[in-house]
XYZ file of C-alpha atoms in Angstrom:
348
model
C 0.000 0.000 0.000
C 1.063 3.613 -0.491
C 0.146 6.988 0.958
C 0.175 8.501 -2.539
C -3.286 9.560 -3.677
C -3.960 8.966 -7.338
C -6.636 10.255 -9.666
C -7.818 8.845 -12.962
C -5.523 11.309 -14.761
C -2.477 9.629 -13.231
C -3.259 6.482 -15.193
C -3.823 8.153 -18.568
C -0.895 8.117 -20.987
C -0.011 10.939 -23.400
C -0.707 8.745 -26.426
C -3.594 9.591 -28.726
C -6.486 7.200 -28.184
C -7.254 5.609 -31.545
C -10.542 3.914 -30.875
C -13.526 4.893 -32.985
C -15.751 7.645 -31.622
C -18.478 6.065 -29.532
C -16.609 2.790 -29.002
C -17.475 0.981 -25.778
C -13.752 0.659 -25.021
C -13.686 4.247 -23.764
C -16.040 3.404 -20.902
C -14.098 0.259 -20.032
C -10.735 2.017 -19.807
C -12.323 4.765 -17.717
C -13.600 2.177 -15.234
C -10.224 0.398 -15.110
C -8.336 3.646 -14.525
C -10.724 4.654 -11.743
C -10.274 1.239 -10.165
C -6.486 1.416 -10.254
C -6.481 4.948 -8.855
C -8.347 3.728 -5.807
C -6.369 0.562 -5.112
C -3.747 2.302 -2.992
C -0.696 0.746 -4.632
C 2.129 2.487 -6.542
C 1.688 2.911 -10.290
C 4.911 1.020 -10.928
C 3.264 -2.065 -9.431
C 0.794 -2.317 -12.335
C 1.385 -4.220 -15.576
C -1.161 -4.242 -18.415
C -0.725 -7.094 -20.910
C -2.654 -7.453 -24.157
C -2.777 -9.537 -27.319
C -4.049 -8.293 -30.674
C -7.304 -6.471 -31.401
C -8.973 -3.155 -30.698
C -9.105 -3.938 -26.983
C -5.436 -4.862 -27.052
C -4.327 -1.295 -27.752
C -5.098 -0.747 -24.072
C -1.460 -0.644 -22.820
C -0.675 2.361 -25.048
C -3.328 4.405 -23.288
C -2.299 3.479 -19.738
C 0.386 5.253 -17.736
C 1.623 1.955 -16.313
C 4.007 -0.769 -17.361
C 2.578 -2.687 -20.306
C 3.270 -5.251 -22.993
C 1.432 -5.418 -26.322
C 2.069 -9.064 -27.219
C 0.993 -11.199 -30.170
C -2.382 -12.648 -31.088
C -3.837 -14.840 -28.362
C -0.702 -14.909 -26.209
C -1.532 -12.262 -23.611
C -2.481 -14.902 -21.031
C 0.805 -16.754 -21.515
C 2.920 -13.604 -21.214
C 0.913 -12.404 -18.213
C 1.495 -15.777 -16.531
C 5.236 -15.307 -16.878
C 5.093 -11.706 -15.676
C 3.186 -12.659 -12.526
C 5.303 -15.731 -11.806
C 8.512 -13.704 -12.180
C 7.268 -10.774 -10.088
C 4.378 -11.813 -7.812
C 4.175 -8.298 -6.322
C 2.791 -6.853 -9.553
C -0.916 -6.279 -10.130
C -1.247 -7.830 -13.591
C -4.184 -7.023 -15.892
C -4.885 -8.847 -19.159
C -6.871 -6.927 -21.779
C -8.289 -9.179 -24.467
C -11.174 -9.577 -26.878
C -13.516 -12.406 -27.799
C -11.433 -13.124 -30.895
C -8.068 -12.793 -29.186
C -8.907 -15.027 -26.214
C -11.574 -17.388 -27.533
C -9.945 -18.354 -30.857
C -6.170 -18.492 -31.219
C -5.747 -17.751 -27.517
C -8.292 -20.292 -26.289
C -5.733 -22.785 -25.030
C -3.826 -20.152 -23.054
C -7.097 -18.739 -21.727
C -8.367 -21.982 -20.182
C -4.998 -22.995 -18.738
C -4.477 -19.601 -17.127
C -7.808 -20.128 -15.390
C -7.050 -23.748 -14.505
C -3.767 -22.776 -12.868
C -5.490 -19.914 -11.030
C -2.600 -17.482 -11.490
C -3.313 -14.202 -9.706
C -4.063 -11.977 -12.696
C -7.138 -10.011 -13.736
C -8.572 -10.757 -17.188
C -10.902 -8.228 -18.805
C -12.580 -9.837 -21.810
C -14.183 -7.349 -24.242
C -17.012 -9.196 -25.976
C -18.503 -7.441 -29.006
C -19.079 -10.714 -30.883
C -17.088 -9.554 -33.902
C -13.526 -9.127 -35.150
C -13.370 -5.338 -35.182
C -9.694 -4.590 -35.868
C -9.645 -6.853 -38.936
C -12.839 -5.252 -40.253
C -15.876 -7.303 -39.369
C -15.407 -11.061 -39.517
C -17.526 -13.268 -37.246
C -15.870 -14.302 -33.982
C -16.093 -17.338 -31.679
C -18.873 -15.599 -29.719
C -21.005 -14.620 -32.727
C -24.461 -16.210 -32.704
C -25.384 -19.027 -35.071
C -26.729 -17.501 -38.279
C -24.766 -14.266 -37.835
C -24.096 -12.572 -41.188
C -20.638 -11.048 -41.650
C -17.917 -10.649 -44.263
C -16.709 -14.184 -43.576
C -20.226 -15.629 -43.176
C -22.321 -13.896 -45.877
C -25.032 -16.573 -45.612
C -24.897 -16.807 -41.821
C -22.590 -18.800 -39.553
C -23.230 -22.510 -39.120
C -21.464 -22.624 -35.740
C -22.634 -22.328 -32.173
C -20.805 -19.664 -30.148
C -18.650 -19.997 -27.087
C -20.190 -18.706 -23.870
C -17.122 -17.267 -22.042
C -18.557 -17.983 -18.606
C -19.032 -21.642 -19.498
C -15.349 -21.905 -20.382
C -14.401 -20.322 -17.060
C -16.505 -22.822 -15.118
C -15.240 -25.706 -17.257
C -11.647 -24.692 -16.526
C -12.369 -24.728 -12.762
C -12.427 -20.934 -12.568
C -12.549 -19.292 -9.162
C -13.872 -15.876 -10.295
C -16.197 -14.865 -13.092
C -18.199 -11.663 -13.486
C -20.099 -9.953 -16.277
C -20.613 -6.252 -16.941
C -21.622 -4.031 -19.835
C -19.658 -1.111 -21.234
C -22.296 1.580 -20.642
C -22.644 0.850 -16.918
C -19.489 2.525 -15.612
C -20.476 2.228 -11.950
C -21.134 -1.499 -12.238
C -17.900 -2.116 -14.148
C -15.803 -0.254 -11.592
C -17.427 -2.144 -8.741
C -16.692 -5.460 -10.460
C -13.098 -4.528 -11.295
C -12.501 -3.633 -7.660
C -13.757 -7.044 -6.552
C -11.702 -8.728 -9.265
C -8.555 -6.949 -8.038
C -9.243 -8.096 -4.476
C -9.703 -11.712 -5.524
C -6.713 -14.035 -5.081
C -6.396 -16.040 -8.266
C -7.487 -15.596 -11.870
C -10.427 -13.221 -12.164
C -12.289 -13.099 -15.468
C -14.562 -10.139 -16.143
C -16.526 -10.369 -19.378
C -17.665 -6.937 -20.546
C -20.365 -6.827 -23.208
C -18.981 -4.134 -25.485
C -20.426 -2.335 -28.499
C -18.489 -2.033 -31.770
C -20.048 1.027 -33.388
C -18.585 0.279 -36.807
C -18.936 -3.450 -37.464
C -21.498 -4.700 -34.947
C -23.351 -1.645 -33.714
C -26.256 -2.372 -31.403
C -25.423 -6.024 -30.817
C -26.420 -5.656 -27.144
C -29.367 -3.281 -27.678
C -31.953 -5.776 -26.472
C -30.200 -5.834 -23.118
C -29.425 -2.109 -22.847
C -32.679 -0.612 -24.184
C -33.673 1.889 -21.436
C -37.351 1.036 -21.875
C -36.786 -2.641 -21.037
C -33.456 -2.666 -19.204
C -34.940 -3.306 -15.752
C -36.705 -6.435 -17.002
C -33.758 -7.729 -19.004
C -30.875 -7.255 -16.594
C -30.358 -9.015 -13.284
C -27.658 -7.277 -11.233
C -26.364 -9.866 -8.781
C -24.975 -9.038 -5.361
C -23.572 -11.603 -2.972
C -25.954 -12.259 -0.089
C -28.899 -10.478 -1.685
C -32.042 -11.891 -3.342
C -32.026 -12.265 -7.117
C -34.594 -9.581 -7.891
C -35.129 -7.521 -11.038
C -37.791 -5.439 -12.740
C -38.679 -1.766 -12.447
C -39.980 -2.298 -8.898
C -37.912 -5.414 -8.102
C -41.160 -7.288 -8.507
C -39.597 -10.228 -10.343
C -37.133 -12.819 -9.157
C -35.614 -16.249 -9.629
C -36.514 -19.503 -7.925
C -35.231 -23.039 -8.400
C -37.966 -25.429 -9.534
C -37.628 -28.980 -10.863
C -33.861 -28.601 -11.067
C -34.029 -25.435 -13.159
C -34.138 -21.689 -12.676
C -37.536 -20.107 -13.106
C -38.690 -16.481 -13.315
C -41.535 -15.627 -10.943
C -43.420 -12.512 -9.961
C -43.810 -11.605 -6.313
C -47.450 -11.654 -5.295
C -48.525 -14.128 -7.974
C -49.351 -17.748 -7.107
C -48.444 -17.140 -3.485
C -44.829 -16.164 -4.264
C -43.187 -13.928 -1.647
C -39.717 -12.383 -1.494
C -38.733 -15.149 0.928
C -39.081 -17.599 -1.966
C -36.530 -15.779 -4.119
C -33.060 -17.266 -4.387
C -30.298 -15.447 -2.523
C -27.077 -15.099 -4.510
C -24.078 -16.928 -3.092
C -21.034 -16.101 -5.209
C -18.833 -18.083 -2.826
C -20.606 -21.415 -3.260
C -17.960 -23.931 -4.344
C -20.435 -26.050 -6.335
C -20.700 -24.204 -9.685
C -24.112 -25.618 -10.653
C -26.139 -22.505 -9.898
C -23.394 -20.176 -11.136
C -23.448 -21.963 -14.489
C -27.221 -21.693 -14.636
C -26.958 -17.937 -14.067
C -24.314 -17.643 -16.779
C -26.538 -19.494 -19.241
C -29.587 -17.274 -18.736
C -30.527 -15.454 -21.936
C -33.323 -13.404 -23.452
C -36.228 -13.692 -23.988
C -37.007 -16.258 -21.277
C -34.602 -14.893 -18.679
C -32.839 -11.661 -17.848
C -29.073 -11.525 -18.477
C -27.051 -11.874 -15.276
C -24.533 -9.161 -14.408
C -22.233 -8.623 -11.466
C -19.916 -11.058 -9.721
C -21.382 -14.478 -10.433
C -18.619 -16.607 -8.932
C -15.870 -15.737 -6.420
C -14.543 -18.714 -4.473
C -11.214 -19.182 -2.665
C -8.815 -21.633 -4.311
C -5.054 -22.372 -4.307
C -3.162 -19.691 -6.250
C -0.472 -20.887 -8.657
C 2.097 -18.161 -8.155
C 1.734 -18.294 -4.366
C 2.108 -22.072 -4.376
C 5.090 -21.893 -6.713
C 6.889 -19.296 -4.583
C 6.284 -21.350 -1.438
C 7.559 -24.488 -3.141
C 10.755 -22.744 -4.284
C 11.461 -21.499 -0.752
C 10.877 -24.958 0.682
C 13.249 -26.578 -1.808
C 15.884 -23.897 -1.204
C 15.920 -24.738 2.497
C 16.621 -28.438 1.942
C 18.645 -28.476 -1.278
C 22.167 -29.846 -1.389
C 23.237 -27.833 -4.437
C 23.100 -24.039 -4.053
C 24.745 -22.766 -7.267
C 25.678 -23.794 -10.802
C 29.358 -24.436 -9.900
C 28.277 -26.897 -7.245
C 25.946 -28.562 -9.738
C 28.697 -28.958 -12.353
C 31.090 -30.411 -9.791
C 28.569 -32.754 -8.200
C 28.128 -36.445 -8.880
C 30.801 -38.405 -10.792
C 33.615 -36.187 -12.104
C 36.930 -37.043 -13.702
C 40.094 -35.288 -14.780
C 41.543 -35.614 -18.257
C 45.335 -35.212 -18.474
C 47.914 -35.386 -21.252
C 46.466 -32.721 -23.511
C 47.777 -33.531 -27.015
C 48.114 -29.820 -27.768
C 50.531 -29.453 -24.934
C 48.618 -26.581 -23.411
C 48.743 -28.175 -20.001
C 45.038 -27.438 -19.421
C 42.995 -29.897 -17.472
C 39.374 -30.779 -18.062
C 37.087 -31.653 -15.193
């Protein structure tokens, strides 16, 4: 911790921001910068790692250490950064194409290892930087430059991958809700282990309005469920709707109908180890269910870099070899004499 007080301006670089006007990335970076300013740690303790894509230009716009890596490899580089310097607060900025396609393998293994980094996954369901090809999160039937007759693939659901990889933290936000995003980022930073925050983001050029059904002000209250740990799963303009578990499935009910009271509504437990309900919340989709936002899962689990550091210290205390010279001179050694060149040198 530090006594230095930061503002959002302290985390803005002098580089020109080259995102399109109206891009959802502006709101995301604003929320991240506000979060970092309030964390109470020195700026030099932050490292922002990215791959390739519009979202991956993030390090250029941050007044922190950063590394703009290659396509899909941000998770791998971030793993090395954190393992080499566990004191750093490491943030991975990636997109649905960068992390779900070529970076998919690195993505799931970062989560499986539970390395203490924060992943922010921008999901606009399109390849924006390369001009509008469908991505691994594009819906079946989506028409794009690379699928002019509609895709014949089912999309990845990022939260499902997190649960499948034994993830300890998953949250979902949306670019236009700055307050929600900042709140989630703060919780992600506090979490020990890999935190994954999926942010539904709007690409104004190649996929404009992809999340309009969710964000429409006239229907937003009925289509968004903002989860809070320890609080009932209520939504609607007057919090008159909620979720119950019936016949092994989630069900939307209305308080006051069919004898339903607020006591019947499920209470969110983000710290439940069993991921069954968390996965059900992740899978909720319009029109039958609202879309779940907030911290969906946050459970304690062994942290890779902490375990690795502890293991190294334990081995160092009991090891017989302490340096390379001792290693080279250990075991069976022999001396070669009678150098034919007459140099008189000996080999060991």
